[in-house]
Short mmCIF file of C-alpha atoms in Angstrom, two decimals:
data_model
loop_
_atom_site.label_atom_id
_atom_site.label_comp_id
_atom_site.label_asym_id
_atom_site.label_seq_id
_atom_site.Cartn_x
_atom_site.Cartn_y
_atom_site.Cartn_z
CA MET A 1380 132.95 143.33 79.30
CA GLN A 1381 134.24 141.66 76.14
CA THR A 1382 137.26 139.36 76.12
CA GLU A 1383 138.96 137.13 73.60
CA LEU A 1384 136.78 134.21 74.74
CA SER A 1385 133.48 136.12 74.59
CA LYS A 1386 134.35 137.36 71.11
CA LYS A 1387 135.20 133.81 70.02
CA LEU A 1388 131.80 132.62 71.18
CA GLY A 1389 129.99 135.63 69.73
CA VAL A 1390 128.53 137.05 72.95
CA GLU A 1391 128.33 140.70 74.00
CA TYR A 1392 129.31 140.25 77.65
CA ALA A 1393 131.78 137.77 79.13
CA VAL A 1394 129.13 136.56 81.58
CA PHE A 1395 128.45 132.82 81.56
CA GLY A 1396 125.27 131.96 83.43
CA PHE A 1397 124.71 128.42 84.68
CA THR A 1398 121.11 127.48 85.54
CA PRO A 1399 118.83 124.42 85.62
CA PHE A 1400 115.99 126.49 84.12
CA PRO A 1401 115.66 126.82 80.31
CA ALA A 1402 113.81 130.15 80.63
CA VAL A 1403 116.69 131.60 82.64
CA ALA A 1404 119.37 130.23 80.30
CA ALA A 1405 117.59 131.66 77.27
CA ALA A 1406 117.11 135.03 78.99
CA ILE A 1407 120.83 135.17 79.86
CA THR A 1408 121.70 134.59 76.22
CA ARG A 1409 119.19 137.15 75.00
CA ALA A 1410 120.58 139.72 77.47
CA GLY A 1411 124.01 139.42 75.86
CA GLY A 1412 125.58 136.77 78.07
CA PHE A 1413 126.09 133.06 77.51
CA GLY A 1414 123.37 130.84 78.99
CA VAL A 1415 124.43 127.37 80.13
CA LEU A 1416 121.61 124.89 80.81
CA GLY A 1417 122.26 122.35 83.58
CA ALA A 1418 121.36 118.86 82.39
CA VAL A 1419 121.69 116.82 85.58
CA ARG A 1420 117.93 116.73 86.28
CA TYR A 1421 117.08 115.29 82.85
CA THR A 1422 116.84 111.54 83.29
CA ALA A 1423 114.80 111.08 80.09
CA PRO A 1424 116.43 112.12 76.79
CA ASP A 1425 113.07 113.25 75.41
CA ASP A 1426 112.72 115.79 78.23
CA LEU A 1427 116.11 117.30 77.43
CA ALA A 1428 115.27 117.40 73.72
CA ARG A 1429 112.01 119.18 74.50
CA ASP A 1430 113.77 121.90 76.47
CA LEU A 1431 116.57 122.28 73.94
CA ASP A 1432 113.88 122.72 71.28
CA TRP A 1433 112.46 125.48 73.47
CA MET A 1434 115.92 127.03 73.85
CA GLN A 1435 116.31 127.08 70.09
CA GLU A 1436 113.02 128.94 69.72
CA HIS A 1437 113.81 131.51 72.42
CA THR A 1438 117.46 132.40 71.86
CA GLY A 1439 117.13 133.94 68.40
CA GLY A 1440 120.13 132.11 67.00
CA LEU A 1441 122.40 133.40 69.78
CA PRO A 1442 124.86 130.97 71.42
CA TYR A 1443 124.27 128.85 74.50
CA GLY A 1444 125.78 125.79 76.17
CA LEU A 1445 125.06 122.70 78.25
CA ASP A 1446 126.42 121.54 81.62
CA VAL A 1447 126.58 117.81 82.38
CA VAL A 1448 127.94 115.82 85.31
CA MET A 1449 130.07 112.82 84.46
CA PRO A 1450 133.23 111.34 85.95
CA ALA A 1451 136.43 110.89 83.99
CA LYS A 1452 136.52 107.29 85.24
CA LYS A 1453 133.62 104.86 85.17
CA VAL A 1454 132.59 101.57 86.75
CA GLU A 1455 131.48 99.12 84.11
CA GLY A 1456 128.16 97.33 84.38
CA VAL A 1457 126.83 99.14 87.45
CA GLY A 1458 123.29 100.47 87.11
CA GLU A 1459 120.99 102.36 89.46
CA ALA A 1460 119.50 99.20 91.02
CA GLU A 1461 122.94 97.85 91.91
CA VAL A 1462 123.95 101.19 93.40
CA GLU A 1463 120.72 101.44 95.42
CA ALA A 1464 121.46 98.01 96.94
CA MET A 1465 124.68 99.40 98.43
CA ILE A 1466 122.83 101.85 100.71
CA PRO A 1467 122.91 100.65 104.36
CA ALA A 1468 119.61 100.08 106.13
CA GLY A 1469 120.70 102.30 109.01
CA HIS A 1470 121.02 105.29 106.71
CA ARG A 1471 117.54 104.67 105.32
CA GLN A 1472 116.19 104.58 108.86
CA PHE A 1473 117.94 107.86 109.70
CA VAL A 1474 116.20 109.52 106.74
CA ALA A 1475 112.82 108.11 107.86
CA ASP A 1476 113.36 109.23 111.46
CA THR A 1477 114.41 112.76 110.44
CA LEU A 1478 111.41 113.19 108.15
CA GLY A 1479 109.14 111.81 110.86
CA LYS A 1480 110.52 114.26 113.41
CA TYR A 1481 109.34 117.17 111.24
CA GLY A 1482 106.06 115.53 110.18
CA VAL A 1483 106.93 115.43 106.47
CA PRO A 1484 104.04 113.69 104.64
CA GLU A 1485 104.58 110.74 102.34
CA LEU A 1486 104.25 111.11 98.60
CA ALA A 1487 100.90 110.01 97.20
CA GLU A 1488 100.63 106.31 96.36
CA GLY A 1489 102.23 105.68 92.98
CA GLU A 1490 103.81 109.15 92.86
CA ALA A 1491 107.44 108.99 91.80
CA SER A 1492 110.14 111.12 93.33
CA GLY A 1493 110.42 114.35 91.36
CA TRP A 1494 114.10 114.78 92.21
CA ARG A 1495 116.56 112.11 91.22
CA ILE A 1496 120.32 112.30 91.19
CA THR A 1497 120.75 109.64 88.50
CA GLY A 1498 122.17 112.36 86.29
CA TRP A 1499 125.39 111.86 88.23
CA MET A 1500 125.66 108.40 86.67
CA GLU A 1501 127.69 108.20 83.49
CA GLN A 1502 125.24 106.28 81.34
CA VAL A 1503 122.61 108.97 81.95
CA ALA A 1504 125.03 111.76 81.05
CA ARG A 1505 126.03 109.97 77.87
CA GLY A 1506 122.37 109.78 76.90
CA GLN A 1507 122.15 113.52 77.44
CA LEU A 1508 125.11 114.05 75.11
CA ASP A 1509 123.49 111.93 72.41
CA VAL A 1510 120.69 114.49 72.43
CA ALA A 1511 122.82 117.60 72.93
CA PHE A 1512 125.07 117.13 69.93
CA ASP A 1513 122.01 117.26 67.69
CA TYR A 1514 121.71 120.94 68.69
CA PRO A 1515 124.04 123.88 67.96
CA ILE A 1516 125.48 124.13 71.46
CA LYS A 1517 128.74 126.08 71.59
CA LEU A 1518 130.08 124.92 74.95
CA LEU A 1519 129.92 121.69 76.94
CA ALA A 1520 130.78 122.09 80.62
CA ASN A 1521 131.43 119.27 83.07
CA ALA A 1522 130.97 119.86 86.78
CA LEU A 1523 133.00 116.84 87.97
CA GLY A 1524 136.37 117.60 86.46
CA SER A 1525 137.50 116.60 83.00
CA PRO A 1526 135.01 114.44 81.10
CA PRO A 1527 136.22 111.17 79.56
CA ALA A 1528 138.65 111.57 76.66
CA ASP A 1529 136.20 110.25 74.08
CA VAL A 1530 133.64 112.87 75.14
CA VAL A 1531 136.20 115.67 74.76
CA GLN A 1532 137.06 114.36 71.29
CA ARG A 1533 133.40 114.05 70.33
CA ALA A 1534 132.73 117.64 71.41
CA HIS A 1535 135.70 118.91 69.43
CA ASP A 1536 134.57 116.92 66.38
CA ASN A 1537 131.27 118.79 66.64
CA GLY A 1538 132.98 122.18 66.96
CA VAL A 1539 132.03 122.48 70.65
CA LEU A 1540 134.36 123.93 73.26
CA VAL A 1541 134.75 121.94 76.49
CA ALA A 1542 134.89 123.55 79.93
CA ALA A 1543 135.60 121.95 83.30
CA LEU A 1544 135.40 123.27 86.84
CA ALA A 1545 138.50 123.35 89.02
CA GLY A 1546 138.97 124.07 92.71
CA SER A 1547 142.77 124.16 92.65
CA ALA A 1548 145.66 124.85 90.29
CA ARG A 1549 146.44 121.13 90.32
CA HIS A 1550 142.96 120.31 89.06
CA ALA A 1551 143.28 123.01 86.43
CA ARG A 1552 146.56 121.59 85.11
CA HIS A 1553 144.90 118.18 84.86
CA HIS A 1554 142.14 119.74 82.75
CA ALA A 1555 144.70 121.36 80.47
CA ASP A 1556 146.47 118.01 80.01
CA ALA A 1557 143.11 116.43 79.15
CA GLY A 1558 142.52 118.85 76.27
CA ILE A 1559 139.96 121.08 77.97
CA ASP A 1560 139.40 124.44 76.25
CA VAL A 1561 138.12 126.56 79.18
CA VAL A 1562 138.83 126.19 82.91
CA VAL A 1563 136.27 127.47 85.41
CA ALA A 1564 138.12 128.42 88.59
CA GLN A 1565 135.45 127.93 91.22
CA GLY A 1566 136.25 129.33 94.63
CA TYR A 1567 135.16 128.22 98.07
CA GLU A 1568 132.36 130.82 98.14
CA ALA A 1569 130.48 129.19 95.25
CA GLY A 1570 127.23 127.28 95.48
CA GLY A 1571 127.14 123.56 94.81
CA HIS A 1572 130.25 121.37 94.71
CA THR A 1573 133.28 123.44 95.56
CA GLY A 1574 136.76 123.16 96.98
CA GLU A 1575 138.51 124.91 99.86
CA ILE A 1576 140.35 127.81 98.18
CA ALA A 1577 138.75 131.27 98.01
CA SER A 1578 138.26 132.94 94.63
CA MET A 1579 140.69 135.83 95.23
CA VAL A 1580 143.50 133.31 95.72
CA LEU A 1581 142.31 130.65 93.29
CA VAL A 1582 141.69 132.64 90.11
CA PRO A 1583 145.22 134.05 89.62
CA GLU A 1584 146.73 130.68 90.59
CA VAL A 1585 144.69 128.94 87.90
CA VAL A 1586 145.42 131.66 85.33
CA ASP A 1587 149.14 131.19 85.95
CA ALA A 1588 148.84 127.40 85.91
CA VAL A 1589 147.04 126.94 82.58
CA GLY A 1590 147.77 130.07 80.53
CA PRO A 1591 147.12 130.78 77.74
CA LEU A 1592 143.95 128.69 78.18
CA PRO A 1593 141.02 130.97 79.05
CA VAL A 1594 139.84 130.91 82.66
CA LEU A 1595 136.43 131.89 84.01
CA ALA A 1596 136.16 133.17 87.58
CA ALA A 1597 133.41 131.60 89.69
CA GLY A 1598 132.33 131.85 93.31
CA GLY A 1599 131.17 134.88 95.26
CA ILE A 1600 130.47 136.99 92.16
CA GLY A 1601 127.19 138.87 91.96
CA SER A 1602 128.00 142.45 90.99
CA GLY A 1603 129.66 144.28 88.14
CA GLU A 1604 132.44 145.38 90.48
CA GLN A 1605 133.17 141.73 91.26
CA ILE A 1606 133.19 140.92 87.54
CA ALA A 1607 135.77 143.66 87.03
CA ALA A 1608 137.82 142.14 89.86
CA GLY A 1609 137.70 138.72 88.20
CA LEU A 1610 138.91 140.13 84.89
CA ALA A 1611 141.63 142.09 86.72
CA LEU A 1612 142.86 138.78 88.17
CA GLY A 1613 143.33 137.44 84.65
CA ALA A 1614 140.03 135.68 83.96
CA GLN A 1615 138.43 136.00 80.53
CA GLY A 1616 134.93 136.01 81.97
CA VAL A 1617 132.83 135.01 84.94
CA TRP A 1618 130.67 131.98 85.66
CA LEU A 1619 127.56 132.86 87.69
CA GLY A 1620 125.05 130.36 89.06
CA SER A 1621 123.46 131.31 92.37
CA LEU A 1622 122.52 134.82 91.26
CA TRP A 1623 119.81 133.55 88.89
CA LEU A 1624 117.86 131.57 91.52
CA THR A 1625 115.78 134.57 92.55
CA THR A 1626 115.14 135.92 89.05
CA THR A 1627 111.53 136.10 87.89
CA GLU A 1628 112.25 133.56 85.14
CA ALA A 1629 113.47 130.92 87.63
CA ASP A 1630 111.06 128.09 88.42
CA LEU A 1631 111.84 126.96 91.95
CA HIS A 1632 108.26 125.64 92.45
CA SER A 1633 108.39 126.98 96.00
CA ARG A 1634 107.57 130.43 97.27
CA ALA A 1635 108.84 129.35 100.67
CA LEU A 1636 112.27 128.58 99.24
CA THR A 1637 112.36 131.89 97.37
CA ARG A 1638 111.54 133.69 100.62
CA LYS A 1639 114.34 131.85 102.42
CA LEU A 1640 116.84 132.81 99.71
CA LEU A 1641 115.80 136.47 99.77
CA ALA A 1642 116.10 136.57 103.58
CA ALA A 1643 119.42 134.73 103.83
CA GLY A 1644 122.71 136.44 104.57
CA SER A 1645 126.14 135.50 103.30
CA ALA A 1646 126.78 133.54 106.52
CA ASP A 1647 123.65 131.39 106.10
CA THR A 1648 125.22 128.75 103.86
CA VAL A 1649 127.20 125.66 104.76
CA ARG A 1650 129.50 123.36 102.82
CA SER A 1651 127.89 119.98 103.47
CA ARG A 1652 127.85 116.47 102.01
CA ALA A 1653 124.15 116.07 102.85
CA LEU A 1654 122.85 116.40 99.30
CA THR A 1655 125.19 114.35 97.10
CA GLY A 1656 127.99 112.92 99.23
CA LYS A 1657 130.51 115.50 98.03
CA PRO A 1658 131.03 118.85 99.78
CA ALA A 1659 128.47 121.24 98.29
CA ARG A 1660 127.67 124.74 99.49
CA GLN A 1661 123.95 125.14 100.20
CA LEU A 1662 121.54 126.90 102.52
CA ARG A 1663 122.10 125.79 106.08
CA THR A 1664 118.95 124.06 107.30
CA GLU A 1665 117.94 121.63 110.00
CA TRP A 1666 118.35 118.93 107.33
CA THR A 1667 122.02 119.79 106.77
CA ASP A 1668 122.54 120.12 110.52
CA ALA A 1669 121.13 116.62 111.05
CA TRP A 1670 123.50 115.09 108.52
CA ASP A 1671 126.52 117.03 109.79
CA ASP A 1672 125.84 116.13 113.43
CA PRO A 1673 128.62 113.77 114.68
CA SER A 1674 125.99 111.66 116.45
CA GLY A 1675 124.38 110.74 113.12
CA PRO A 1676 125.40 107.98 110.70
CA GLY A 1677 127.39 110.31 108.46
CA THR A 1678 126.91 110.81 104.76
CA LEU A 1679 127.59 108.24 102.06
CA PRO A 1680 129.88 108.72 99.06
CA MET A 1681 128.53 109.85 95.70
CA PRO A 1682 126.23 108.66 94.18
CA LEU A 1683 124.85 106.71 97.18
CA GLN A 1684 123.97 109.81 99.23
CA GLY A 1685 122.08 111.41 96.35
CA LEU A 1686 120.05 108.28 95.72
CA LEU A 1687 119.40 107.85 99.46
CA VAL A 1688 117.94 111.33 99.96
CA ALA A 1689 116.21 111.75 96.59
CA GLU A 1690 112.69 110.94 97.74
CA ALA A 1691 113.19 112.82 101.00
CA VAL A 1692 114.23 115.97 99.13
CA SER A 1693 111.18 115.63 96.88
CA ARG A 1694 108.89 115.37 99.90
CA ILE A 1695 110.51 118.34 101.65
CA GLN A 1696 110.16 120.43 98.49
CA LYS A 1697 106.62 119.36 97.64
CA TYR A 1698 105.24 120.07 101.11
CA GLU A 1699 107.51 123.11 101.68
CA VAL A 1700 108.71 121.97 105.09
CA GLU A 1701 110.58 125.19 105.83
CA PRO A 1702 113.00 124.03 108.56
CA LEU A 1703 114.37 121.39 106.15
CA LEU A 1704 113.91 123.29 102.87
CA GLY A 1705 117.12 124.29 101.14
CA THR A 1706 119.02 124.42 97.86
CA PRO A 1707 122.60 124.69 96.64
CA VAL A 1708 123.57 128.37 96.74
CA GLY A 1709 126.74 130.36 97.24
CA GLN A 1710 127.69 132.99 99.79
CA ILE A 1711 126.55 135.62 97.27
CA VAL A 1712 123.02 134.84 98.51
CA GLY A 1713 123.46 137.82 100.87
CA ARG A 1714 123.18 140.13 97.83
CA MET A 1715 120.08 138.37 96.48
CA THR A 1716 117.53 140.52 98.29
CA SER A 1717 114.82 141.04 95.66
CA GLU A 1718 113.25 139.25 92.72
CA ARG A 1719 114.39 140.76 89.43
CA SER A 1720 114.27 139.74 85.80
CA VAL A 1721 117.41 138.40 84.16
CA GLN A 1722 117.58 141.59 82.09
CA GLU A 1723 117.43 143.72 85.25
CA VAL A 1724 120.26 141.68 86.73
CA PHE A 1725 122.32 142.26 83.58
CA ASP A 1726 121.60 145.98 83.65
CA ASP A 1727 122.86 146.11 87.23
CA LEU A 1728 125.97 144.06 86.35
CA THR A 1729 126.93 146.32 83.46
CA ARG A 1730 126.40 149.50 85.49
CA GLY A 1731 128.54 148.12 88.30
CA PHE A 1732 131.25 147.09 85.87
CA GLU A 1733 131.35 150.59 84.40
CA ARG A 1734 131.58 152.11 87.90
CA ALA A 1735 134.50 149.83 88.75
CA VAL A 1736 136.38 150.62 85.54
CA ASP A 1737 135.82 154.35 86.00
CA ARG A 1738 137.06 154.12 89.60
CA ILE A 1739 140.27 152.36 88.55
CA ASN A 1740 140.81 154.87 85.74
CA ARG A 1741 140.53 157.73 88.23
CA ILE A 1742 143.00 156.05 90.57
CA ALA A 1743 145.37 155.60 87.65
CA GLY A 1744 144.95 159.22 86.63
CA ARG A 1745 143.22 158.41 83.36
CA GLU A 1746 140.17 160.23 82.04
CA THR A 1747 136.85 158.46 82.46
CA ARG A 1748 133.99 158.37 80.01
#
């Protein structure tokens, strides 16, 4: 499971694991993969620095990366307060009515929302980068396309590779023109923000569009056999996110949510704008159904939708209101049927990869190991 890219980064397996949890990212790196810590939830630079300090202590000098969310274009002089003021009163009432319908308690007086989407705002992401470049990260990934040109240059000046997610060959070519080093071809099956093209079609299209730039296959991958398929399509590795949500190192803060993930099938997700305003695959819940109902007010564009529902999501999570409780997750959730450690997941991935390679060798008439 080594490729030119994995060798360049000094990792044993060409498995790139995206996660919001430092313990999971560090465990991925220690298992021989490349852990990528999601930064969007860090609104305070000191919190990110604290967790990167922890990563340093628990990765044994092995490589890891950071994933931020920032647009290539920005709106000058617009802060969170100005954005909040753009949210219509009718949408706020719809949130209140939906929470009231399910009896979701209020947060305690003075308690701040524990889930904010301000990490989607550029000034927050730039603050994260000011912290990140003080650490020996090896890869900076951006989940909203190519980051601004000055960020790409800054990363390169620090010896950091830059990756960007793409849902089409057109997006991938744009990344290549912007000086991106690694393109993550994320198929329709993936959790979180995703496009409309399935991985089996998308990966070879992107490989052809941007070669010789390395491409990572993402979306619907949760077994060693699927990793082998991604490499067979021309990818130099795989980008896995959903698979880590039910690992023992993950910190979902909700046993109810873990139970829902373990019980869900591959048909129990929906691509909805309910969480951020952009289409994002997530567990289908009565919350997503309410927002996707044509009789409702409809979702707002990013970042308005994320700011609108931030407190509501915090309340749903805190009180574990199961009909409304969800999370971004891909169709691979149907394979996530038990809690396992990150190392156990890696052991399963490597065994499956070996089985797939042996099977192809037999078909081709070559001796297997």
